PDB file of C-alpha atoms in Angstrom:
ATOM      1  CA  UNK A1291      -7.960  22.246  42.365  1.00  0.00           C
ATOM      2  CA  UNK A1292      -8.259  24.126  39.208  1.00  0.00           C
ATOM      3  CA  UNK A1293      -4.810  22.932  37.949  1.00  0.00           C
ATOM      4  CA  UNK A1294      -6.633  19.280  38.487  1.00  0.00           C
ATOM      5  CA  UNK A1295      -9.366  20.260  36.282  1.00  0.00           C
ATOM      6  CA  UNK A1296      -6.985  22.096  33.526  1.00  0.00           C
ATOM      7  CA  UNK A1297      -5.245  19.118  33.573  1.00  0.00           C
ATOM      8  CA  UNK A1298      -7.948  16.282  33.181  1.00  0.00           C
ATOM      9  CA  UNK A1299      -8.922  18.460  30.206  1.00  0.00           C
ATOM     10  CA  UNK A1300      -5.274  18.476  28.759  1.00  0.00           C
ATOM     11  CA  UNK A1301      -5.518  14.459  29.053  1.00  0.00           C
ATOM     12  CA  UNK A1302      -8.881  14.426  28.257  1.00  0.00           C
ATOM     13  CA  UNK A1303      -8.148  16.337  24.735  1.00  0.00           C
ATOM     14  CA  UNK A1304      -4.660  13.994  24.501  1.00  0.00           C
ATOM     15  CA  UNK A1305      -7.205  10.421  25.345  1.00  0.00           C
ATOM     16  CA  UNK A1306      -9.868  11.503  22.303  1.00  0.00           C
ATOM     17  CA  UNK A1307      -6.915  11.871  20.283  1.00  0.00           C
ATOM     18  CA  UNK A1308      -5.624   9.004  20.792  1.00  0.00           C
ATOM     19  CA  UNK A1309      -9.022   7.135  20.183  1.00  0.00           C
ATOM     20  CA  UNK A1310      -9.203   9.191  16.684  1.00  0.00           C
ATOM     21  CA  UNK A1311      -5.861   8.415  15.755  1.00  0.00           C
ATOM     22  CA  UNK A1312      -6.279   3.928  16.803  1.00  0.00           C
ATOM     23  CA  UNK A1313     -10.140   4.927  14.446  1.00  0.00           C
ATOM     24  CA  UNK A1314      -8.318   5.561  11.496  1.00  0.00           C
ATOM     25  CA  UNK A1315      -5.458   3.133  11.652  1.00  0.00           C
ATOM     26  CA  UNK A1316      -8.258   0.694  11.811  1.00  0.00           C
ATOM     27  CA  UNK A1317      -9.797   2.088   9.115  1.00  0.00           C
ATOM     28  CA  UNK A1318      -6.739   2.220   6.755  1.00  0.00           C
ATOM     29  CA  UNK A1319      -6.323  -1.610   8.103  1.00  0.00           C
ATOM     30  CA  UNK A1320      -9.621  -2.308   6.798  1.00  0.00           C
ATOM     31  CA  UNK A1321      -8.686  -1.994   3.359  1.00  0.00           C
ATOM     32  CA  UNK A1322      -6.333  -2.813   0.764  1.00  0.00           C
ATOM     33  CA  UNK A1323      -5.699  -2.082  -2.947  1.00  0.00           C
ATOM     34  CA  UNK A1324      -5.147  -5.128  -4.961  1.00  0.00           C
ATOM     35  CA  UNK A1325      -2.971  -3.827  -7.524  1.00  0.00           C
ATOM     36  CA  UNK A1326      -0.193  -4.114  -4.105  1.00  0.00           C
ATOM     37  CA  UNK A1327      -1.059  -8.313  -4.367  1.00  0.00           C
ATOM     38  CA  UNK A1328      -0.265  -8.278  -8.356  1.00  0.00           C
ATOM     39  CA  UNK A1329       2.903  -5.820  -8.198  1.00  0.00           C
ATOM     40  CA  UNK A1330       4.571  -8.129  -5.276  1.00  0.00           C
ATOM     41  CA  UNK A1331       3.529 -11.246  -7.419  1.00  0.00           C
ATOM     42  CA  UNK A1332       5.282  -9.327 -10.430  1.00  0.00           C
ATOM     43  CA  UNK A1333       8.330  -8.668  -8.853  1.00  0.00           C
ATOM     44  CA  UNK A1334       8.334 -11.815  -7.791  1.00  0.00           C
ATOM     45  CA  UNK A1335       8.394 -13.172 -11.106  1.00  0.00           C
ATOM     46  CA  UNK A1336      11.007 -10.870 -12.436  1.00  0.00           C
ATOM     47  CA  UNK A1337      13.049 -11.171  -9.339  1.00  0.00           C
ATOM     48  CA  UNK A1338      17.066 -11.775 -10.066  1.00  0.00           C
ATOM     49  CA  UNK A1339      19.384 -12.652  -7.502  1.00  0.00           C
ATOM     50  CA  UNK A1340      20.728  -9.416  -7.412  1.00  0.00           C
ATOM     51  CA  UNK A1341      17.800  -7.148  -6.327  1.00  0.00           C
ATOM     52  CA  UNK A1342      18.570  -5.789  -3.355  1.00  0.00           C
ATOM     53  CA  UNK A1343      15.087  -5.565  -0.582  1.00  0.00           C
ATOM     54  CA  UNK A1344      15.578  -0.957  -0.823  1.00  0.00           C
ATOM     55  CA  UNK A1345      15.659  -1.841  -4.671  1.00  0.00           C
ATOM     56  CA  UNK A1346      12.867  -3.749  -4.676  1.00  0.00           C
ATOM     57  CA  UNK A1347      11.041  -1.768  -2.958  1.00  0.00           C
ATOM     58  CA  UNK A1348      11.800   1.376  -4.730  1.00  0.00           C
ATOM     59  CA  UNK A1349      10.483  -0.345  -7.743  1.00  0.00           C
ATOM     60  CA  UNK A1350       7.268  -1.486  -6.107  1.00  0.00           C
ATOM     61  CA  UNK A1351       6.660   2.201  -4.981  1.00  0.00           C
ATOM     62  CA  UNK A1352       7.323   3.118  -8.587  1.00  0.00           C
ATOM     63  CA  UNK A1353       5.238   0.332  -9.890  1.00  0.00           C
ATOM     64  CA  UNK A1354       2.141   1.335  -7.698  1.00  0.00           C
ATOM     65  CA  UNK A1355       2.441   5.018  -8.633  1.00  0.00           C
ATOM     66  CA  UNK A1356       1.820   4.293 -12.243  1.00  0.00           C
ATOM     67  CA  UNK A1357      -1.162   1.808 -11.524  1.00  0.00           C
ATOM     68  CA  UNK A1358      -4.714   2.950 -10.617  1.00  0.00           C
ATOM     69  CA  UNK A1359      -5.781   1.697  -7.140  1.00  0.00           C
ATOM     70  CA  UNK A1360      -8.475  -0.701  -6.777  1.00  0.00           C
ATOM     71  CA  UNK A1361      -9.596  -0.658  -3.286  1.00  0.00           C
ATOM     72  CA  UNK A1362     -11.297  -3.828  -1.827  1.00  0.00           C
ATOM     73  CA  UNK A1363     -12.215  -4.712   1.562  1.00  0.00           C
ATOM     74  CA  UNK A1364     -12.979  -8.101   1.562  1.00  0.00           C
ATOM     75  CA  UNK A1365     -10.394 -10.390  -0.906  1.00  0.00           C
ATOM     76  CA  UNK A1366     -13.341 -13.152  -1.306  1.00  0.00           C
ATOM     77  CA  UNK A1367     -15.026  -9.794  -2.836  1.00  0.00           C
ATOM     78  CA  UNK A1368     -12.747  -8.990  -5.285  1.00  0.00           C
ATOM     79  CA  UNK A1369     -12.560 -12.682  -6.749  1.00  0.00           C
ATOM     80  CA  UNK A1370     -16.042 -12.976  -6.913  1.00  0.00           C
ATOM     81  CA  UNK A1371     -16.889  -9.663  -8.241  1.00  0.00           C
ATOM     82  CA  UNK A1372     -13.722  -9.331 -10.846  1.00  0.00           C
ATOM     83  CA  UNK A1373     -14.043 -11.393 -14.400  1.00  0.00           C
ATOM     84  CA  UNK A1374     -11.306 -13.343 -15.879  1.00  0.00           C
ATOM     85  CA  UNK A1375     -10.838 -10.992 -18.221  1.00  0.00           C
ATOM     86  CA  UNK A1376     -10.252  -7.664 -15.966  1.00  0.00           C
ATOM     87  CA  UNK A1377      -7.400  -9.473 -13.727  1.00  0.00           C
ATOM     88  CA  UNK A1378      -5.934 -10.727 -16.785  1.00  0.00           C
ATOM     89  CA  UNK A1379      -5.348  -7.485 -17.974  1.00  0.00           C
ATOM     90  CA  UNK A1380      -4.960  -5.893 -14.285  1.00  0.00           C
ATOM     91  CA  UNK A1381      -1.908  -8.708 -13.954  1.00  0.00           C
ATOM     92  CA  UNK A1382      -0.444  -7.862 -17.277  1.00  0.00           C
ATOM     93  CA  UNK A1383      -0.350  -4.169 -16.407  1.00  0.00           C
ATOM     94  CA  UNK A1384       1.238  -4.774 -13.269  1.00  0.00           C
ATOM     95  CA  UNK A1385       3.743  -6.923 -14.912  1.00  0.00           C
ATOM     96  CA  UNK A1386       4.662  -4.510 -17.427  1.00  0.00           C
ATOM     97  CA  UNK A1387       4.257  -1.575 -14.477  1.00  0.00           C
ATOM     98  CA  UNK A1388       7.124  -3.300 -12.562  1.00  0.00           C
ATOM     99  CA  UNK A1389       9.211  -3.734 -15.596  1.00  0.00           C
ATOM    100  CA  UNK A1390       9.361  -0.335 -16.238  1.00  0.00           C
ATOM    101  CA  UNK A1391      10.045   0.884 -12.672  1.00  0.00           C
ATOM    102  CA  UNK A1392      12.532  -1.827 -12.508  1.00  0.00           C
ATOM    103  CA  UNK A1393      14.521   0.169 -15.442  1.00  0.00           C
ATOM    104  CA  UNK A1394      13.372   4.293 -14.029  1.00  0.00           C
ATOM    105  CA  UNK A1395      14.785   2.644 -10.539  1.00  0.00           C
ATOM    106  CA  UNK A1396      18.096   1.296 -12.007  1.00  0.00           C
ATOM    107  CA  UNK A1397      18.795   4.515 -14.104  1.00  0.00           C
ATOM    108  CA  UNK A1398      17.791   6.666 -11.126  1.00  0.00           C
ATOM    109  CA  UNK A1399      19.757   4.705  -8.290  1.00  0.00           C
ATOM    110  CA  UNK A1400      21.766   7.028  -5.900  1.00  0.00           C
ATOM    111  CA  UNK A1401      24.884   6.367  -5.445  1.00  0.00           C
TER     112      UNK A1401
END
């Protein structure tokens, strides 16, 4: 009987971490950063038929590294709250982002 109760504790322990773990994936789910939205719609303009998907996203890792992060939860939240003005400048950063990691991806490629 004790091995019973040794081992509802073992799955007990195993069961709350599980719950902890599906909490924060939810969490992280809850959230995005925007500069991700304006680095895929860079690349996208910049995009040439030879860019290979690891390339590309090599370069959007690269991108996002040099960016800030601007976290939003809701997108409807980040139009309404964000002036013309900041997201023209937060889409020519991520423009110019991308077209540098484009080149520190290309001269760093492994062979």
């Amino acid at each position: 009987m004790n091995h019973d109760k040794e081992g509802a504790g073992f799955y007990g322990v195993r069961n709350r971490r599980r719950i902890r773990e599906a909490e924060a994936m939810s969490l992280r789910d809850a959230i995005d950063n925007f500069y991700e939205r304006l680095v895929v719609d860079a690349i996208e303009a910049t995009r040439e038929e030879s860019d290979t998907a690891d390339y590309l996203t090599d370069v959007m890792c690269v991108a996002l590294n040099r960016l800030p992060t601007r976290y939003y939860r809701h997108s409807i939240d980040m139009m309404f709250y964000l002036a013309d003005e900041e997201l023209k400048g937060m889409k020519q950063k991520s423009l110019a982002a991308v077209k540098e990691a484009r080149e520190f991806v290309r001269e760093h490629q492994r062979e």
